N, CA and C of each residue as an Amber inpcrd file, in Angstrom:
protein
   582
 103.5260000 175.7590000 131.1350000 102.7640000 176.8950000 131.6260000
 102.3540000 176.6560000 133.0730000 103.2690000 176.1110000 133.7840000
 102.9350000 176.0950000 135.0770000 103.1260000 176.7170000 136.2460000
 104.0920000 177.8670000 135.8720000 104.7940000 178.9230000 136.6620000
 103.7250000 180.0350000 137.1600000 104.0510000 180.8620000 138.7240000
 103.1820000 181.4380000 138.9500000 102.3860000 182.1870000 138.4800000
 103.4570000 182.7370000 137.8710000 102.9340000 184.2460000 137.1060000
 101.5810000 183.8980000 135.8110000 102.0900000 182.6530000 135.3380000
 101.3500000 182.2400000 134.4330000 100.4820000 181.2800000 134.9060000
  99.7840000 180.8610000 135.6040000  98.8200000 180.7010000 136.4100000
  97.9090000 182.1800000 136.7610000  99.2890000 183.0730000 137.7200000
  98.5690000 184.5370000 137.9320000  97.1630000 184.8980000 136.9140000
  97.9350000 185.2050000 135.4800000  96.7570000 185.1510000 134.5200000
  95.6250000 184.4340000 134.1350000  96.0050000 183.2350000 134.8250000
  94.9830000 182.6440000 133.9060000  93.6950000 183.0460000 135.3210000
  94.2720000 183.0850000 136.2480000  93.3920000 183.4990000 137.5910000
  92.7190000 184.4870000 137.6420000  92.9570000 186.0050000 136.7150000
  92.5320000 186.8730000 137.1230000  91.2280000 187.2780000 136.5030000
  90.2480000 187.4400000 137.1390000  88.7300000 187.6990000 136.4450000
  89.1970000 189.2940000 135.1390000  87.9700000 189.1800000 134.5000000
  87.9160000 189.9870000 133.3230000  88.0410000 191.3480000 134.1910000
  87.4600000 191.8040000 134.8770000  87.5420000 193.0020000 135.6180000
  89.1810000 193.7600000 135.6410000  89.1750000 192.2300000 136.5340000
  90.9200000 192.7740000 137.0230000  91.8160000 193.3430000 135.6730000
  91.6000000 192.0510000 134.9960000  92.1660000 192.0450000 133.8640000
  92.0000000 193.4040000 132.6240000  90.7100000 194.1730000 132.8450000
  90.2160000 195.6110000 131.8750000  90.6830000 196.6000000 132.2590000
  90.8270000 196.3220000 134.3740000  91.5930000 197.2550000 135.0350000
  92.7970000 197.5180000 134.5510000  93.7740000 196.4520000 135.0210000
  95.1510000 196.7140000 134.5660000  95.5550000 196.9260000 132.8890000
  94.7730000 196.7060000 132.3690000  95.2500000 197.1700000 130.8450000
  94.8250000 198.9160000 130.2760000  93.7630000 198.8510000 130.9190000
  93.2160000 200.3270000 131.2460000  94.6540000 201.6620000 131.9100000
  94.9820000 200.8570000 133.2170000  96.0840000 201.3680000 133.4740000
  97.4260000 201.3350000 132.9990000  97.4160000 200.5490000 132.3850000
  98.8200000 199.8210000 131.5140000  99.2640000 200.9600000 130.4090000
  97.8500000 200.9980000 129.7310000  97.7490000 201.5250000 127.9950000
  98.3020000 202.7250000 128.2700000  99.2770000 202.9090000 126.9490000
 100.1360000 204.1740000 127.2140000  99.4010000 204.7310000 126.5990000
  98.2220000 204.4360000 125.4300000  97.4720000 205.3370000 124.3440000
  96.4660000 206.0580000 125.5490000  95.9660000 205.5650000 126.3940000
  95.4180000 206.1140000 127.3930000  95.4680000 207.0440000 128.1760000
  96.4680000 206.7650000 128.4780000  97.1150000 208.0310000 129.0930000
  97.3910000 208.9030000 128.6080000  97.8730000 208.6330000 126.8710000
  98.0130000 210.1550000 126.5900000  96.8890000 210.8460000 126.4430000
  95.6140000 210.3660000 125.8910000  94.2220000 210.3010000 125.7160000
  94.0510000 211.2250000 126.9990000  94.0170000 210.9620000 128.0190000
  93.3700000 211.4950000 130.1360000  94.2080000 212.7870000 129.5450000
  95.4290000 212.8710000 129.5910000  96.7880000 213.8500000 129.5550000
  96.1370000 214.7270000 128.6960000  95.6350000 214.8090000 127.3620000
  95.4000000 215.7550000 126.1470000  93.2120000 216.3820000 126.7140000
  93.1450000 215.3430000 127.3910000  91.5970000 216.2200000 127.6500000
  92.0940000 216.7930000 128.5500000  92.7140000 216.2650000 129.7690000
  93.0560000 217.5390000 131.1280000  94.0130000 219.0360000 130.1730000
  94.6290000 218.2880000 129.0620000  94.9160000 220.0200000 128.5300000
  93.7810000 220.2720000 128.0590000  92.8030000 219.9870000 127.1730000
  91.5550000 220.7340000 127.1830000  90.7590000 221.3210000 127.9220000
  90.3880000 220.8060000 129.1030000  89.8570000 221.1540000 130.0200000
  90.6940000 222.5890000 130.5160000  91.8910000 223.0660000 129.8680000
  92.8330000 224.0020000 131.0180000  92.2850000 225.3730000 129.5860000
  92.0990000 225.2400000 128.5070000  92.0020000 225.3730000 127.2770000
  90.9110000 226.4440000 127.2730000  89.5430000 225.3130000 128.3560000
  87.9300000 226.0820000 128.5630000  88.5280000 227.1110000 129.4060000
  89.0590000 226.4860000 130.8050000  89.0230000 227.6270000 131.3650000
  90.1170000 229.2060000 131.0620000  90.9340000 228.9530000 130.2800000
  91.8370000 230.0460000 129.2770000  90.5750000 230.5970000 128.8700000
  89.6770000 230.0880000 127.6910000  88.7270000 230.5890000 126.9670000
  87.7550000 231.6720000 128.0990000  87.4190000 230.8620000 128.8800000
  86.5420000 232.0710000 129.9400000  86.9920000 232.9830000 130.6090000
  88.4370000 232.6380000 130.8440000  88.8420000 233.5460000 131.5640000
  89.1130000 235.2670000 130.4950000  88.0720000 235.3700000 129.5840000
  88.9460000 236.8120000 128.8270000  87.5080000 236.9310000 129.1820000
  86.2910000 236.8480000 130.1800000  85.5580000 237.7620000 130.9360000
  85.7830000 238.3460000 131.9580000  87.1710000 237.7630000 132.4540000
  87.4960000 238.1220000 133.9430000  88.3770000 239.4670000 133.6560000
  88.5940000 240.3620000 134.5760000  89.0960000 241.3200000 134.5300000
  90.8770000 240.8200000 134.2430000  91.2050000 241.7410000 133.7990000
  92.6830000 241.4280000 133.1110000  93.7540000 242.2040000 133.7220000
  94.7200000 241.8900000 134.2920000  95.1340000 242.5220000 135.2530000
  97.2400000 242.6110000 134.4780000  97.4700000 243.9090000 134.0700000
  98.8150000 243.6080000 133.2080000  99.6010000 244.8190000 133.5830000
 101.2000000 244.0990000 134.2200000 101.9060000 245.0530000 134.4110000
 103.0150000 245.8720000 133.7690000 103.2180000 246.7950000 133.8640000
 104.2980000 247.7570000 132.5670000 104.8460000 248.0530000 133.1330000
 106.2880000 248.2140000 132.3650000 107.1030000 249.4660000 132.7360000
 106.8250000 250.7450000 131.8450000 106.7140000 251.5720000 132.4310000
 106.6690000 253.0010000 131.3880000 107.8920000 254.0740000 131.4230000
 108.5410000 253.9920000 130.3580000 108.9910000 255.4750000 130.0540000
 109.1600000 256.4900000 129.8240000 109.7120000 257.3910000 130.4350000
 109.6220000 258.8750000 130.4360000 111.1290000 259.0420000 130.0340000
 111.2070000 260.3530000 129.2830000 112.4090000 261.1270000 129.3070000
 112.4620000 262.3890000 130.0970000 113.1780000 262.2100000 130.7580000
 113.2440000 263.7960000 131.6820000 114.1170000 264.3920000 131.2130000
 114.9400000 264.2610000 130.4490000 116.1910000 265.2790000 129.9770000
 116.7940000 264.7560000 128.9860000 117.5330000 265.6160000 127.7380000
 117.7980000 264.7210000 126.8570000 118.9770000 263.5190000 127.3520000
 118.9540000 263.4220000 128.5470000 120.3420000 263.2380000 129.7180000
 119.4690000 261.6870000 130.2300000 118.4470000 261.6400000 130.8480000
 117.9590000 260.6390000 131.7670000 116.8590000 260.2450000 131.1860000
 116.5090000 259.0050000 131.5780000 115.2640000 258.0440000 131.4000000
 114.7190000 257.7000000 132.9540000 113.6000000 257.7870000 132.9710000
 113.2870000 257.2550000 134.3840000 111.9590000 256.3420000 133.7730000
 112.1480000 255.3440000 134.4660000 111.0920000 253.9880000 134.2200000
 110.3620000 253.8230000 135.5120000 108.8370000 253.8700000 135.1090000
 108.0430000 253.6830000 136.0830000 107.4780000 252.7330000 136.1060000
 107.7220000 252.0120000 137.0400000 106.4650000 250.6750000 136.7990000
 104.7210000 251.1630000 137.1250000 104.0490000 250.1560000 136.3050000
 102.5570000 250.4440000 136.8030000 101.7410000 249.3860000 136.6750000
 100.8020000 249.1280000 136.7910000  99.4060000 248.2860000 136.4930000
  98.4610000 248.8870000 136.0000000  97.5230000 248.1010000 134.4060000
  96.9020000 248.3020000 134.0820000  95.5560000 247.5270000 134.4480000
  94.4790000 247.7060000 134.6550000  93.4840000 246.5470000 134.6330000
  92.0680000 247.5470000 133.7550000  91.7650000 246.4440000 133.0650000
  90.4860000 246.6150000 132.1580000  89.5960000 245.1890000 132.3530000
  88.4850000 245.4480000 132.0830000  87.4490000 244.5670000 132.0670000
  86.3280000 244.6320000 130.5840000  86.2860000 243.5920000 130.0300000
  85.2060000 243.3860000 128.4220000  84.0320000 243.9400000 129.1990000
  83.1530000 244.5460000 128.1530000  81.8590000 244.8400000 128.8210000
  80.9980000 244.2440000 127.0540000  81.6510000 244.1360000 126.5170000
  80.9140000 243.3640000 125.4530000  81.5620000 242.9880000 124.2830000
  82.1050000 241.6010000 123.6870000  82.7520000 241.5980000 122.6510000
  81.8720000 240.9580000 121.7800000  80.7380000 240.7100000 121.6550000
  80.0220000 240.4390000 120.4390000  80.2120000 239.0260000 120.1000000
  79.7700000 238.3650000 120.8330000  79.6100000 236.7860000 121.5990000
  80.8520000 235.9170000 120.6890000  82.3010000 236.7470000 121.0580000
  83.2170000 235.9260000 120.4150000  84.2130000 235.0780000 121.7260000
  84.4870000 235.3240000 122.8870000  84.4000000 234.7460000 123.9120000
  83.3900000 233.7650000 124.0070000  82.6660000 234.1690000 123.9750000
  80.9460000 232.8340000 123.8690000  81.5070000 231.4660000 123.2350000
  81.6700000 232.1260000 121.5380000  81.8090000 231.2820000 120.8500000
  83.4530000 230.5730000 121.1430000  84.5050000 230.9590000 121.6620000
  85.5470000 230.8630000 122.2690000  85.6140000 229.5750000 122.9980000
  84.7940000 230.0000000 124.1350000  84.3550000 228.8140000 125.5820000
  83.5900000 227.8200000 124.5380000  82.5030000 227.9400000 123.7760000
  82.0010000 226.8190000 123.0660000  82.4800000 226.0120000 122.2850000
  83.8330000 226.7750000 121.7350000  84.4810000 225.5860000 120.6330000
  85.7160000 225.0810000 121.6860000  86.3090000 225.2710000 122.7110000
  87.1760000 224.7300000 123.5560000  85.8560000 223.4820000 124.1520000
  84.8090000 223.9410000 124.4170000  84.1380000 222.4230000 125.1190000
  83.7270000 221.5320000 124.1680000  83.4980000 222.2750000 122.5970000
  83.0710000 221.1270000 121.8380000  84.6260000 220.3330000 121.5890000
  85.7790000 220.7700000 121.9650000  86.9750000 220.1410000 121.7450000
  87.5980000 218.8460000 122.5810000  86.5980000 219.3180000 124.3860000
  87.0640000 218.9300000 125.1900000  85.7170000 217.5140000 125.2950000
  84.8580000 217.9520000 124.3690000  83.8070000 216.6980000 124.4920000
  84.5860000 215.5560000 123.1460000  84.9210000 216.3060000 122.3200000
  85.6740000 215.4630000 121.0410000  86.7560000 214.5770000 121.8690000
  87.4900000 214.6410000 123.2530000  88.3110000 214.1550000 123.1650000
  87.9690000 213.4370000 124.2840000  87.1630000 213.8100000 125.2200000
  86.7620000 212.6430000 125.9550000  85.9780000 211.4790000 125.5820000
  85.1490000 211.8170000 124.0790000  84.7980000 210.8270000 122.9200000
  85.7440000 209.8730000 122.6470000  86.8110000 210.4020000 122.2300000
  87.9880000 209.5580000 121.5930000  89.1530000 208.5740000 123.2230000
  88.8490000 209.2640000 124.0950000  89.3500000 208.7830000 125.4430000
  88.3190000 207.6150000 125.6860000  87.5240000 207.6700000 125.6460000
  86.1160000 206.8290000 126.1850000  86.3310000 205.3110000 125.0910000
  86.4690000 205.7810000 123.7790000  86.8160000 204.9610000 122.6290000
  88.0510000 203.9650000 122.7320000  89.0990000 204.9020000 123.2700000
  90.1050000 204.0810000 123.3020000  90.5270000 203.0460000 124.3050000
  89.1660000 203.4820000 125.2020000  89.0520000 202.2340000 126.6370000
  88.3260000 201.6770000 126.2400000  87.6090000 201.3120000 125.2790000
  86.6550000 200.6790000 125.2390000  87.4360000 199.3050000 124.0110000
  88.3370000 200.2770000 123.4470000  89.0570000 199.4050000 122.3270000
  90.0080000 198.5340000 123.4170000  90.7550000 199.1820000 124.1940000
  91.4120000 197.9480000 124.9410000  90.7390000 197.4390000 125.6940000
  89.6840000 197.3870000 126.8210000  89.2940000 196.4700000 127.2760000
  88.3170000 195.5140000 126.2340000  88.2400000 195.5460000 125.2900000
  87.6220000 194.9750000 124.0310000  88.7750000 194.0450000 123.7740000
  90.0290000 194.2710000 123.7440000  91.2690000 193.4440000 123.0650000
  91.8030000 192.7290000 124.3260000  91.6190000 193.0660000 125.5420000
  91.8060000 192.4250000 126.7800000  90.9070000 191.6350000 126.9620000
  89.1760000 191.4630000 126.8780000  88.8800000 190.4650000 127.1080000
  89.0530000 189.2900000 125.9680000  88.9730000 189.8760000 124.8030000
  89.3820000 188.7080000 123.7530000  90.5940000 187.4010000 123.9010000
  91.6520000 188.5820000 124.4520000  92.7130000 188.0990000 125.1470000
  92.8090000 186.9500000 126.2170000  92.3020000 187.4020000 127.1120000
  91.7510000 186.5640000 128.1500000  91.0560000 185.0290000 127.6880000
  90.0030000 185.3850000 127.4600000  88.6950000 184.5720000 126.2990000
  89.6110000 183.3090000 125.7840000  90.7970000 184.2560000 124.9260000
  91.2650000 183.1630000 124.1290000  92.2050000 182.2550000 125.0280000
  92.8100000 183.0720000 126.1400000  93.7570000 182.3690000 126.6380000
  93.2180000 181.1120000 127.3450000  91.8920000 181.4240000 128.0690000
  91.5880000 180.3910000 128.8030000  90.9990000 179.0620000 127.9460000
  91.1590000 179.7120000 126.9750000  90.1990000 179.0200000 125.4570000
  91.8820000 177.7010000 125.1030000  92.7630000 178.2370000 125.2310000
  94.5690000 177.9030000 125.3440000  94.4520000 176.9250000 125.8680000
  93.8830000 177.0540000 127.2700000  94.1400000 176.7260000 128.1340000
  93.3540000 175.0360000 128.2660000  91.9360000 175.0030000 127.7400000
  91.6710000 174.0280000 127.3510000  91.7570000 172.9990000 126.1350000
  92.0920000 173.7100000 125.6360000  92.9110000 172.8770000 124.4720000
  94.2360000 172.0920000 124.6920000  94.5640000 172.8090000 125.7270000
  96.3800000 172.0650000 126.3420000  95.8080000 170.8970000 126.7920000
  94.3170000 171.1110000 127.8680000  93.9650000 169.8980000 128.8320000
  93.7530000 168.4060000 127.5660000  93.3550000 168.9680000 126.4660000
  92.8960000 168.1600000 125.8380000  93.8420000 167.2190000 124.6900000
  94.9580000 168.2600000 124.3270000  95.8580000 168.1610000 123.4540000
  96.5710000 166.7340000 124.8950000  97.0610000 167.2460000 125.9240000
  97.3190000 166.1840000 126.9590000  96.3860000 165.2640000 127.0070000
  95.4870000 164.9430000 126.6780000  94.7390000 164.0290000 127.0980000
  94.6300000 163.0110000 126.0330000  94.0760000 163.5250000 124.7200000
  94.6180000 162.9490000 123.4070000  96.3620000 162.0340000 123.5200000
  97.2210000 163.0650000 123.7000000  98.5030000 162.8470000 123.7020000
  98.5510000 161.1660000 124.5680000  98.0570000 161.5230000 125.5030000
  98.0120000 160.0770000 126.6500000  97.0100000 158.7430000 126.0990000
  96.2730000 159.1260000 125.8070000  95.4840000 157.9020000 124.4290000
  95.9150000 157.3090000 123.5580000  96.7900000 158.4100000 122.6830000
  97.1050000 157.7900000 122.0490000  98.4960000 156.9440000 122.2490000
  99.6370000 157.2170000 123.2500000 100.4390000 156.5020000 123.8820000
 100.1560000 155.9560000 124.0350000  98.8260000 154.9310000 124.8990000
  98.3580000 154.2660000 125.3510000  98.4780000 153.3070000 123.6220000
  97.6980000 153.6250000 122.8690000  97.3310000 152.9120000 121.9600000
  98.2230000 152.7570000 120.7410000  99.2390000 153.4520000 121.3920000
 100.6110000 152.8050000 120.4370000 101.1990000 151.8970000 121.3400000
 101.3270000 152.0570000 122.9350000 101.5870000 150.6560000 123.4000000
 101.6000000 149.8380000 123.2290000  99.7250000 149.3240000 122.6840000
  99.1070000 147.8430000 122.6230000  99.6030000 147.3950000 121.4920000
  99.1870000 148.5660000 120.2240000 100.2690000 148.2580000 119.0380000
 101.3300000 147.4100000 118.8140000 102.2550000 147.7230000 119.6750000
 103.0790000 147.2730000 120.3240000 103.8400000 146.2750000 120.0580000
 102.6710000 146.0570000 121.5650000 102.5720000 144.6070000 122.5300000
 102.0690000 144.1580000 121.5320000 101.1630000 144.0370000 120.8490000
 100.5090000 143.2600000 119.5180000 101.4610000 142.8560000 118.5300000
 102.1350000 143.9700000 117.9570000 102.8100000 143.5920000 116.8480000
 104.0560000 143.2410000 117.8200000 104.6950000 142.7510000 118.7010000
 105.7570000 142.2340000 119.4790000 105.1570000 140.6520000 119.4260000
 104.0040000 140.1590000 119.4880000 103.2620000 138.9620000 119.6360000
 102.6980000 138.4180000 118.3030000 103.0890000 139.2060000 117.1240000
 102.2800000 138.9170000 115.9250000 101.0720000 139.0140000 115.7010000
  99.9110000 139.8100000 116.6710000  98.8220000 139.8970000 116.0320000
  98.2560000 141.1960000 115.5150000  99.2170000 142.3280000 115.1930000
  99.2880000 143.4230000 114.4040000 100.6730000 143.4950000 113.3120000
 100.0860000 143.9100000 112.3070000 101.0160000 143.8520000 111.0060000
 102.1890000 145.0430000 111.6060000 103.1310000 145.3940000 111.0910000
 104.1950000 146.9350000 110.7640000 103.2020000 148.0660000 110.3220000
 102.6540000 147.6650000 109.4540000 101.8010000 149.0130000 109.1190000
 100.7690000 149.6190000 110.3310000 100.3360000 148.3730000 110.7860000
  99.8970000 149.3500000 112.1010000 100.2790000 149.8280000 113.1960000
 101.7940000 149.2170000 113.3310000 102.9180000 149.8720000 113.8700000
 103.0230000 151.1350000 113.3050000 103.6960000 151.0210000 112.4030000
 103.3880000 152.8200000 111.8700000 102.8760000 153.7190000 111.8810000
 101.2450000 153.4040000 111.5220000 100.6830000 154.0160000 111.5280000
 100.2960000 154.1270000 113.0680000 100.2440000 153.3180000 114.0980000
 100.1840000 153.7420000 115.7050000 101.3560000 155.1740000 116.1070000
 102.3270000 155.0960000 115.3060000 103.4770000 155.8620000 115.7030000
 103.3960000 157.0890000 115.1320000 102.9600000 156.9150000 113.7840000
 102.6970000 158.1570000 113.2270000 101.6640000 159.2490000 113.7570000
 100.4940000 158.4840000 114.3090000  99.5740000 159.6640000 115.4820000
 100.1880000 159.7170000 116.6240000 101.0030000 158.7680000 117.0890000
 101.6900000 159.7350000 118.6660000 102.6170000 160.9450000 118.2500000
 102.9260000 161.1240000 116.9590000 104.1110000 161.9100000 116.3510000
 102.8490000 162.8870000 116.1100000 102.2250000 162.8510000 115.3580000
 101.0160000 163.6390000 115.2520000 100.0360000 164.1910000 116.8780000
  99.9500000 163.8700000 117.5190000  99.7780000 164.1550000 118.8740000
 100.3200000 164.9930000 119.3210000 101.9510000 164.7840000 119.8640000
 102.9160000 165.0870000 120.3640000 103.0910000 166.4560000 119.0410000
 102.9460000 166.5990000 117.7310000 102.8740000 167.6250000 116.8500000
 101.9440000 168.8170000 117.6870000 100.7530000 168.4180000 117.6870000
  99.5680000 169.1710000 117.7830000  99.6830000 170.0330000 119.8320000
 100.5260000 169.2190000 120.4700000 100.9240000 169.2750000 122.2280000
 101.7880000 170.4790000 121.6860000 102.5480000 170.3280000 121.1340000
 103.6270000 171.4610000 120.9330000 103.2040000 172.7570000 120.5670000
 101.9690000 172.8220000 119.5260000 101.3310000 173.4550000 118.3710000
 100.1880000 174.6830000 119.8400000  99.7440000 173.4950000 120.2920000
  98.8470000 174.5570000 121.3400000  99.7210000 175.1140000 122.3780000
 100.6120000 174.3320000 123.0170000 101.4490000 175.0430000 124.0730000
 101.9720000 176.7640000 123.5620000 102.4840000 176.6540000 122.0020000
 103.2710000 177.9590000 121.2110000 101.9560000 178.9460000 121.2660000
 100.7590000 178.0560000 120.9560000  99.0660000 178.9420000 120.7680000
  98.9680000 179.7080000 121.8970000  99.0940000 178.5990000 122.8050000
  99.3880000 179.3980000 125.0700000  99.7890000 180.3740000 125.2560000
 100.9370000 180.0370000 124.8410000 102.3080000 181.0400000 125.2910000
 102.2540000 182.6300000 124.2830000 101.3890000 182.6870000 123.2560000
 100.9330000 183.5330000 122.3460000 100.3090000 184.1520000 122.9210000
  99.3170000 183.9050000 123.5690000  97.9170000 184.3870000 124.0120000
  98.3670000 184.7630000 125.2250000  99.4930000 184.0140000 126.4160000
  99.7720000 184.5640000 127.8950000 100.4690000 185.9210000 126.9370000
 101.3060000 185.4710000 126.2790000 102.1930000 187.4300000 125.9010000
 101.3060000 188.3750000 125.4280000 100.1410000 188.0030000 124.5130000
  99.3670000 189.0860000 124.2860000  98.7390000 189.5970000 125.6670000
  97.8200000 188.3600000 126.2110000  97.5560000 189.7880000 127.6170000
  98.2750000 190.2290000 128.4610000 100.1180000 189.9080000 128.4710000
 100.7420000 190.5490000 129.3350000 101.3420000 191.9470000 129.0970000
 100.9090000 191.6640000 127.2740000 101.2770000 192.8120000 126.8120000
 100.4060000 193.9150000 127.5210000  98.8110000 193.8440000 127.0960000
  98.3300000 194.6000000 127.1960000  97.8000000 195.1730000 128.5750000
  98.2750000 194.1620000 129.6630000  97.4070000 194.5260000 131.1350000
  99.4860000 194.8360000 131.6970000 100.3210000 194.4880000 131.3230000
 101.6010000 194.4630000 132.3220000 101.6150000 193.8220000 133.1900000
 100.6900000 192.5610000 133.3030000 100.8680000 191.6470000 134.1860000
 102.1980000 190.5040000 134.1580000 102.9470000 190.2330000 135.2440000
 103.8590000 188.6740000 134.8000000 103.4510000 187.8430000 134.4530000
């Protein structure tokens, strides 16, 4: 995990990191996309106070022979429909508040799963320092092993058993690196970062 990109992440504060997943999330976008159609929805709804402006063609017969088509414009204006427009505009905003509810929700769910993300990665990240550090101890102390049992003053069995925790070590080095590399793909999933 030493490559830029993966460094990149581990660098970037929680902010950055809520940002770009914020922008990333395709659920999001459709979320922004479906209130801006609501929002188009209210103003449809209000607009049947505004004067209404509709053009025709009209026909006439002038002879049982000819048709002549006139174009025209009609315009009318509501002077009272019995507060169903009212109620119209009110259920388009209680629609357009339902969905900026559920927009608001669904940022809140990913930057919720982005910082976890993060959290855990850097959480990865010390466990590697440590899984390495262990790893180097105990090399160390299968060395002396060793050198001991090379000189006769350690039995085989503690040969073994020295070898069996560097195998166990070197188990557990592998075990967190896959844990790493889990946790870098989950937040690259979710922010589109490299």
């Amino acid at each position: 995990l030493s490559s830029p990109a993966a460094s990149q992440l581990l660098e970037i504060g929680r902010d950055q990191a809520g940002e770009a997943a914020v922008d990333h999330s395709p659920s999001i976008a459709a979320s922004v996309l479906l209130l801006s159609q609501q929002g188009y929805l209210v103003k449809a709804a209000r607009s049947a106070w505004y004067p209404q402006m509709n053009f025709v063609w009209e026909n006439e017969f002038e002879s049982h022979k000819s048709l002549a088509v006139t174009p025209g414009v009609r315009v009318s204006q509501k002077v009272w429909d019995f507060g169903r427009t009212k109620g119209e505009v009110r259920q388009a905003e209680a629609m357009v508040e339902r969905q900026s509810a559920a927009a608001m929700a669904e940022v809140d769910n990913i930057i919720q799963q982005t910082a976890a993300a993060l959290i855990g990665l850097h959480q990865q990240q010390e466990q590697l320092k440590a899984a390495e550090a262990w790893l180097n101890k105990v090399r160390e102390l299968e060395g002396l092993v060793t050198y001991r049992f090379g000189i006769g003053l350690s039995t085989e069995a503690d040969l073994k058993q020295a070898r069996t925790r560097l195998e166990a070590a070197r188990s557990n080095l592998i075990s967190v690196k896959t844990a790493l590399a889990q946790q870098r793909e989950r937040l690259t999933a979710l922010t589109g970062l490299p």
